[in-house]
């Protein structure tokens, strides 16, 4: 195998295993030693690719977390169709798509926000960028709904977008406390009621 390809596979292995460990156990409790044990690699391999765990964390945010949010919550908002239906389907379908592991461990982005974003400015900036892009996509679809006369024009698009993100991330965190999906089902029902109230 070519050295460049081998190096890339090593970097990808570190990224994948680190993401799993950060998601399952938290960023602070996951040491470089634990990452190396999970990957069966040496510390030399780690430091060949990353200066520190902090650098690795930033790459996980930009490559792993951002992709999850884009694929699940941002890209669908730019599809054609009724704005309210797109909003409702995007949020409810995303919740229904999560594995049991995802439900038990909450949102990896929100976990990182709660764990370290208030202490590390670099993480704060990287995570905030994802939230702002998600919010911008929501404002876009809400504004489109207003132009199409499916969403009340008098409502604040920014306020709705902020509320939708906050409520979604909140229920992801709350679900960690329960052993079943009743809280998610209740959220989806409440979300449907809220969406109907936006209708023009």
PDB file of C-alpha atoms in Angstrom:
ATOM      1  CA  UNK A   1       0.000   0.000   0.000  1.00  0.00           C
ATOM      2  CA  UNK A   2       1.256   3.451  -0.906  1.00  0.00           C
ATOM      3  CA  UNK A   3       2.531   5.430   2.098  1.00  0.00           C
ATOM      4  CA  UNK A   4       0.214   8.395   1.470  1.00  0.00           C
ATOM      5  CA  UNK A   5      -2.825   6.108   1.343  1.00  0.00           C
ATOM      6  CA  UNK A   6      -1.704   4.267   4.478  1.00  0.00           C
ATOM      7  CA  UNK A   7      -1.243   7.574   6.301  1.00  0.00           C
ATOM      8  CA  UNK A   8      -4.737   8.705   5.298  1.00  0.00           C
ATOM      9  CA  UNK A   9      -6.258   5.419   6.494  1.00  0.00           C
ATOM     10  CA  UNK A  10      -4.458   5.849   9.831  1.00  0.00           C
ATOM     11  CA  UNK A  11      -5.779   9.402  10.189  1.00  0.00           C
ATOM     12  CA  UNK A  12      -9.311   8.230   9.347  1.00  0.00           C
ATOM     13  CA  UNK A  13      -9.067   5.420  11.921  1.00  0.00           C
ATOM     14  CA  UNK A  14      -8.011   7.907  14.614  1.00  0.00           C
ATOM     15  CA  UNK A  15     -10.891  10.220  13.651  1.00  0.00           C
ATOM     16  CA  UNK A  16     -13.502   7.453  13.633  1.00  0.00           C
ATOM     17  CA  UNK A  17     -12.467   5.853  16.916  1.00  0.00           C
ATOM     18  CA  UNK A  18     -11.976   9.204  18.663  1.00  0.00           C
ATOM     19  CA  UNK A  19     -15.427  10.343  17.621  1.00  0.00           C
ATOM     20  CA  UNK A  20     -16.962   7.159  19.054  1.00  0.00           C
ATOM     21  CA  UNK A  21     -15.064   7.559  22.329  1.00  0.00           C
ATOM     22  CA  UNK A  22     -15.864  11.271  22.666  1.00  0.00           C
ATOM     23  CA  UNK A  23     -19.517  10.522  21.942  1.00  0.00           C
ATOM     24  CA  UNK A  24     -19.775   7.607  24.356  1.00  0.00           C
ATOM     25  CA  UNK A  25     -17.541   8.746  27.211  1.00  0.00           C
ATOM     26  CA  UNK A  26     -17.078  12.484  26.778  1.00  0.00           C
ATOM     27  CA  UNK A  27     -14.196  14.572  25.505  1.00  0.00           C
ATOM     28  CA  UNK A  28     -12.492  15.239  28.835  1.00  0.00           C
ATOM     29  CA  UNK A  29     -12.367  11.618  29.976  1.00  0.00           C
ATOM     30  CA  UNK A  30     -11.032  10.354  26.635  1.00  0.00           C
ATOM     31  CA  UNK A  31      -7.257  10.525  26.733  1.00  0.00           C
ATOM     32  CA  UNK A  32      -4.823  10.058  23.857  1.00  0.00           C
ATOM     33  CA  UNK A  33      -3.850   6.755  25.517  1.00  0.00           C
ATOM     34  CA  UNK A  34      -7.460   5.535  25.330  1.00  0.00           C
ATOM     35  CA  UNK A  35      -7.653   6.552  21.681  1.00  0.00           C
ATOM     36  CA  UNK A  36      -4.444   4.678  20.902  1.00  0.00           C
ATOM     37  CA  UNK A  37      -5.727   1.596  22.722  1.00  0.00           C
ATOM     38  CA  UNK A  38      -8.943   1.684  20.664  1.00  0.00           C
ATOM     39  CA  UNK A  39      -7.024   2.062  17.396  1.00  0.00           C
ATOM     40  CA  UNK A  40      -4.107  -0.277  18.238  1.00  0.00           C
ATOM     41  CA  UNK A  41      -1.783   2.478  17.102  1.00  0.00           C
ATOM     42  CA  UNK A  42       1.229   4.068  18.756  1.00  0.00           C
ATOM     43  CA  UNK A  43       1.370   7.576  20.195  1.00  0.00           C
ATOM     44  CA  UNK A  44       3.839   8.341  17.427  1.00  0.00           C
ATOM     45  CA  UNK A  45       1.098   7.664  14.875  1.00  0.00           C
ATOM     46  CA  UNK A  46      -1.224  10.021  16.734  1.00  0.00           C
ATOM     47  CA  UNK A  47       1.281  12.870  16.965  1.00  0.00           C
ATOM     48  CA  UNK A  48       2.260  12.405  13.334  1.00  0.00           C
ATOM     49  CA  UNK A  49      -1.272  13.534  12.430  1.00  0.00           C
ATOM     50  CA  UNK A  50      -2.252  15.791  15.353  1.00  0.00           C
ATOM     51  CA  UNK A  51      -0.347  18.192  17.569  1.00  0.00           C
ATOM     52  CA  UNK A  52      -2.749  17.565  20.454  1.00  0.00           C
ATOM     53  CA  UNK A  53      -6.125  16.191  21.459  1.00  0.00           C
ATOM     54  CA  UNK A  54      -7.438  19.733  21.008  1.00  0.00           C
ATOM     55  CA  UNK A  55      -6.446  19.710  17.310  1.00  0.00           C
ATOM     56  CA  UNK A  56      -8.096  16.319  16.912  1.00  0.00           C
ATOM     57  CA  UNK A  57     -11.261  17.646  18.552  1.00  0.00           C
ATOM     58  CA  UNK A  58     -11.416  20.577  16.139  1.00  0.00           C
ATOM     59  CA  UNK A  59     -11.081  18.222  13.170  1.00  0.00           C
ATOM     60  CA  UNK A  60     -13.853  16.014  14.544  1.00  0.00           C
ATOM     61  CA  UNK A  61     -16.100  19.073  14.791  1.00  0.00           C
ATOM     62  CA  UNK A  62     -15.362  20.159  11.214  1.00  0.00           C
ATOM     63  CA  UNK A  63     -15.439  16.694   9.613  1.00  0.00           C
ATOM     64  CA  UNK A  64     -17.761  14.573  11.741  1.00  0.00           C
ATOM     65  CA  UNK A  65     -20.188  16.812  13.613  1.00  0.00           C
ATOM     66  CA  UNK A  66     -20.656  19.296  10.794  1.00  0.00           C
ATOM     67  CA  UNK A  67     -21.423  16.469   8.330  1.00  0.00           C
ATOM     68  CA  UNK A  68     -24.014  14.970  10.682  1.00  0.00           C
ATOM     69  CA  UNK A  69     -25.823  18.289  11.073  1.00  0.00           C
ATOM     70  CA  UNK A  70     -25.564  19.120   7.365  1.00  0.00           C
ATOM     71  CA  UNK A  71     -26.827  15.739   6.204  1.00  0.00           C
ATOM     72  CA  UNK A  72     -29.633  15.450   8.734  1.00  0.00           C
ATOM     73  CA  UNK A  73     -30.786  18.985   9.489  1.00  0.00           C
ATOM     74  CA  UNK A  74     -29.493  21.506   6.925  1.00  0.00           C
ATOM     75  CA  UNK A  75     -29.482  19.945   3.443  1.00  0.00           C
ATOM     76  CA  UNK A  76     -33.158  18.809   3.659  1.00  0.00           C
ATOM     77  CA  UNK A  77     -34.221  22.417   4.331  1.00  0.00           C
ATOM     78  CA  UNK A  78     -33.127  23.457   0.829  1.00  0.00           C
ATOM     79  CA  UNK A  79     -35.323  20.894  -0.937  1.00  0.00           C
ATOM     80  CA  UNK A  80     -38.332  21.898  -3.027  1.00  0.00           C
ATOM     81  CA  UNK A  81     -41.805  21.642  -1.550  1.00  0.00           C
ATOM     82  CA  UNK A  82     -44.088  23.134   1.065  1.00  0.00           C
ATOM     83  CA  UNK A  83     -41.957  24.968   3.638  1.00  0.00           C
ATOM     84  CA  UNK A  84     -43.987  23.841   6.661  1.00  0.00           C
ATOM     85  CA  UNK A  85     -43.993  20.218   5.493  1.00  0.00           C
ATOM     86  CA  UNK A  86     -40.230  20.334   4.943  1.00  0.00           C
ATOM     87  CA  UNK A  87     -39.707  21.747   8.446  1.00  0.00           C
ATOM     88  CA  UNK A  88     -41.920  19.117  10.057  1.00  0.00           C
ATOM     89  CA  UNK A  89     -40.466  16.201   8.112  1.00  0.00           C
ATOM     90  CA  UNK A  90     -36.850  17.281   8.649  1.00  0.00           C
ATOM     91  CA  UNK A  91     -37.157  17.424  12.433  1.00  0.00           C
ATOM     92  CA  UNK A  92     -39.430  14.415  12.964  1.00  0.00           C
ATOM     93  CA  UNK A  93     -37.620  12.190  10.446  1.00  0.00           C
ATOM     94  CA  UNK A  94     -34.267  13.001  12.003  1.00  0.00           C
ATOM     95  CA  UNK A  95     -35.487  12.035  15.462  1.00  0.00           C
ATOM     96  CA  UNK A  96     -36.974   8.794  14.137  1.00  0.00           C
ATOM     97  CA  UNK A  97     -33.743   7.921  12.316  1.00  0.00           C
ATOM     98  CA  UNK A  98     -31.524   7.804  15.397  1.00  0.00           C
ATOM     99  CA  UNK A  99     -30.147   4.477  16.572  1.00  0.00           C
ATOM    100  CA  UNK A 100     -30.576   3.338  20.170  1.00  0.00           C
ATOM    101  CA  UNK A 101     -26.951   4.360  20.786  1.00  0.00           C
ATOM    102  CA  UNK A 102     -27.690   7.881  19.495  1.00  0.00           C
ATOM    103  CA  UNK A 103     -30.773   8.118  21.701  1.00  0.00           C
ATOM    104  CA  UNK A 104     -28.911   6.938  24.803  1.00  0.00           C
ATOM    105  CA  UNK A 105     -25.973   9.280  24.299  1.00  0.00           C
ATOM    106  CA  UNK A 106     -27.758  12.388  23.016  1.00  0.00           C
ATOM    107  CA  UNK A 107     -26.445  14.791  20.402  1.00  0.00           C
ATOM    108  CA  UNK A 108     -22.632  14.655  20.067  1.00  0.00           C
ATOM    109  CA  UNK A 109     -22.503  18.331  19.101  1.00  0.00           C
ATOM    110  CA  UNK A 110     -24.658  19.386  22.053  1.00  0.00           C
ATOM    111  CA  UNK A 111     -22.638  17.150  24.379  1.00  0.00           C
ATOM    112  CA  UNK A 112     -19.465  18.924  23.311  1.00  0.00           C
ATOM    113  CA  UNK A 113     -21.110  22.337  23.663  1.00  0.00           C
ATOM    114  CA  UNK A 114     -22.144  21.489  27.232  1.00  0.00           C
ATOM    115  CA  UNK A 115     -18.824  19.890  28.144  1.00  0.00           C
ATOM    116  CA  UNK A 116     -16.179  22.302  26.897  1.00  0.00           C
ATOM    117  CA  UNK A 117     -17.463  25.109  24.648  1.00  0.00           C
ATOM    118  CA  UNK A 118     -17.596  27.620  27.500  1.00  0.00           C
ATOM    119  CA  UNK A 119     -13.918  26.984  28.307  1.00  0.00           C
ATOM    120  CA  UNK A 120     -12.294  26.624  24.886  1.00  0.00           C
ATOM    121  CA  UNK A 121     -12.711  29.534  22.477  1.00  0.00           C
ATOM    122  CA  UNK A 122     -11.557  27.512  19.463  1.00  0.00           C
ATOM    123  CA  UNK A 123     -14.267  24.913  20.107  1.00  0.00           C
ATOM    124  CA  UNK A 124     -16.809  27.634  20.772  1.00  0.00           C
ATOM    125  CA  UNK A 125     -16.100  29.235  17.387  1.00  0.00           C
ATOM    126  CA  UNK A 126     -16.203  25.906  15.512  1.00  0.00           C
ATOM    127  CA  UNK A 127     -19.434  24.749  17.150  1.00  0.00           C
ATOM    128  CA  UNK A 128     -21.080  28.153  16.840  1.00  0.00           C
ATOM    129  CA  UNK A 129     -20.365  28.091  13.097  1.00  0.00           C
ATOM    130  CA  UNK A 130     -22.441  24.907  12.728  1.00  0.00           C
ATOM    131  CA  UNK A 131     -25.306  26.347  14.771  1.00  0.00           C
ATOM    132  CA  UNK A 132     -25.270  29.571  12.754  1.00  0.00           C
ATOM    133  CA  UNK A 133     -25.358  27.681   9.451  1.00  0.00           C
ATOM    134  CA  UNK A 134     -28.246  25.551  10.728  1.00  0.00           C
ATOM    135  CA  UNK A 135     -30.051  28.694  11.859  1.00  0.00           C
ATOM    136  CA  UNK A 136     -29.442  30.354   8.469  1.00  0.00           C
ATOM    137  CA  UNK A 137     -30.969  27.344   6.688  1.00  0.00           C
ATOM    138  CA  UNK A 138     -34.015  27.510   8.954  1.00  0.00           C
ATOM    139  CA  UNK A 139     -34.426  31.253   8.385  1.00  0.00           C
ATOM    140  CA  UNK A 140     -34.197  30.579   4.643  1.00  0.00           C
ATOM    141  CA  UNK A 141     -37.018  27.997   4.655  1.00  0.00           C
ATOM    142  CA  UNK A 142     -39.178  30.126   6.981  1.00  0.00           C
ATOM    143  CA  UNK A 143     -38.722  33.197   4.776  1.00  0.00           C
ATOM    144  CA  UNK A 144     -39.555  31.100   1.729  1.00  0.00           C
ATOM    145  CA  UNK A 145     -42.726  29.952   3.486  1.00  0.00           C
ATOM    146  CA  UNK A 146     -43.685  33.567   4.136  1.00  0.00           C
ATOM    147  CA  UNK A 147     -43.207  34.466   0.470  1.00  0.00           C
ATOM    148  CA  UNK A 148     -45.315  31.463  -0.529  1.00  0.00           C
ATOM    149  CA  UNK A 149     -48.001  32.474   2.013  1.00  0.00           C
ATOM    150  CA  UNK A 150     -47.737  29.205   3.952  1.00  0.00           C
ATOM    151  CA  UNK A 151     -46.139  30.794   7.050  1.00  0.00           C
ATOM    152  CA  UNK A 152     -47.468  33.875   8.865  1.00  0.00           C
ATOM    153  CA  UNK A 153     -45.538  36.942   7.729  1.00  0.00           C
ATOM    154  CA  UNK A 154     -45.802  38.630  11.149  1.00  0.00           C
ATOM    155  CA  UNK A 155     -43.627  35.983  12.865  1.00  0.00           C
ATOM    156  CA  UNK A 156     -39.906  36.474  13.520  1.00  0.00           C
ATOM    157  CA  UNK A 157     -37.908  34.018  11.412  1.00  0.00           C
ATOM    158  CA  UNK A 158     -34.876  34.325  13.693  1.00  0.00           C
ATOM    159  CA  UNK A 159     -36.975  33.629  16.784  1.00  0.00           C
ATOM    160  CA  UNK A 160     -38.574  30.546  15.207  1.00  0.00           C
ATOM    161  CA  UNK A 161     -35.194  29.222  14.030  1.00  0.00           C
ATOM    162  CA  UNK A 162     -33.614  29.693  17.461  1.00  0.00           C
ATOM    163  CA  UNK A 163     -36.567  28.043  19.164  1.00  0.00           C
ATOM    164  CA  UNK A 164     -36.558  25.049  16.794  1.00  0.00           C
ATOM    165  CA  UNK A 165     -32.842  24.399  17.307  1.00  0.00           C
ATOM    166  CA  UNK A 166     -33.082  24.814  21.083  1.00  0.00           C
ATOM    167  CA  UNK A 167     -36.107  22.538  21.453  1.00  0.00           C
ATOM    168  CA  UNK A 168     -34.587  19.841  19.242  1.00  0.00           C
ATOM    169  CA  UNK A 169     -31.245  19.864  21.057  1.00  0.00           C
ATOM    170  CA  UNK A 170     -33.053  19.946  24.388  1.00  0.00           C
ATOM    171  CA  UNK A 171     -35.101  16.826  23.753  1.00  0.00           C
ATOM    172  CA  UNK A 172     -31.995  15.034  22.480  1.00  0.00           C
ATOM    173  CA  UNK A 173     -30.395  15.683  25.857  1.00  0.00           C
ATOM    174  CA  UNK A 174     -33.493  14.822  27.896  1.00  0.00           C
ATOM    175  CA  UNK A 175     -33.900  11.489  26.066  1.00  0.00           C
ATOM    176  CA  UNK A 176     -30.664  10.322  27.761  1.00  0.00           C
ATOM    177  CA  UNK A 177     -32.619  10.129  31.030  1.00  0.00           C
ATOM    178  CA  UNK A 178     -35.187   7.633  29.734  1.00  0.00           C
ATOM    179  CA  UNK A 179     -35.232   3.997  28.664  1.00  0.00           C
ATOM    180  CA  UNK A 180     -37.884   4.414  25.979  1.00  0.00           C
ATOM    181  CA  UNK A 181     -38.941   6.848  23.260  1.00  0.00           C
ATOM    182  CA  UNK A 182     -42.058   8.303  24.905  1.00  0.00           C
ATOM    183  CA  UNK A 183     -40.340  11.667  25.420  1.00  0.00           C
ATOM    184  CA  UNK A 184     -39.440  11.753  21.706  1.00  0.00           C
ATOM    185  CA  UNK A 185     -42.987  10.812  20.694  1.00  0.00           C
ATOM    186  CA  UNK A 186     -44.353  13.590  22.907  1.00  0.00           C
ATOM    187  CA  UNK A 187     -41.875  16.040  21.380  1.00  0.00           C
ATOM    188  CA  UNK A 188     -42.890  15.077  17.833  1.00  0.00           C
ATOM    189  CA  UNK A 189     -46.579  15.572  18.729  1.00  0.00           C
ATOM    190  CA  UNK A 190     -45.829  18.947  20.330  1.00  0.00           C
ATOM    191  CA  UNK A 191     -43.668  19.932  17.410  1.00  0.00           C
ATOM    192  CA  UNK A 192     -46.509  19.176  15.000  1.00  0.00           C
ATOM    193  CA  UNK A 193     -48.840  21.412  17.051  1.00  0.00           C
ATOM    194  CA  UNK A 194     -46.231  24.220  16.999  1.00  0.00           C
ATOM    195  CA  UNK A 195     -45.695  23.925  13.240  1.00  0.00           C
ATOM    196  CA  UNK A 196     -49.462  24.129  12.630  1.00  0.00           C
ATOM    197  CA  UNK A 197     -49.549  27.406  14.593  1.00  0.00           C
ATOM    198  CA  UNK A 198     -47.078  28.922  12.118  1.00  0.00           C
ATOM    199  CA  UNK A 199     -49.422  28.294   9.202  1.00  0.00           C
ATOM    200  CA  UNK A 200     -50.710  31.386   7.412  1.00  0.00           C
TER     201      UNK A 200
END
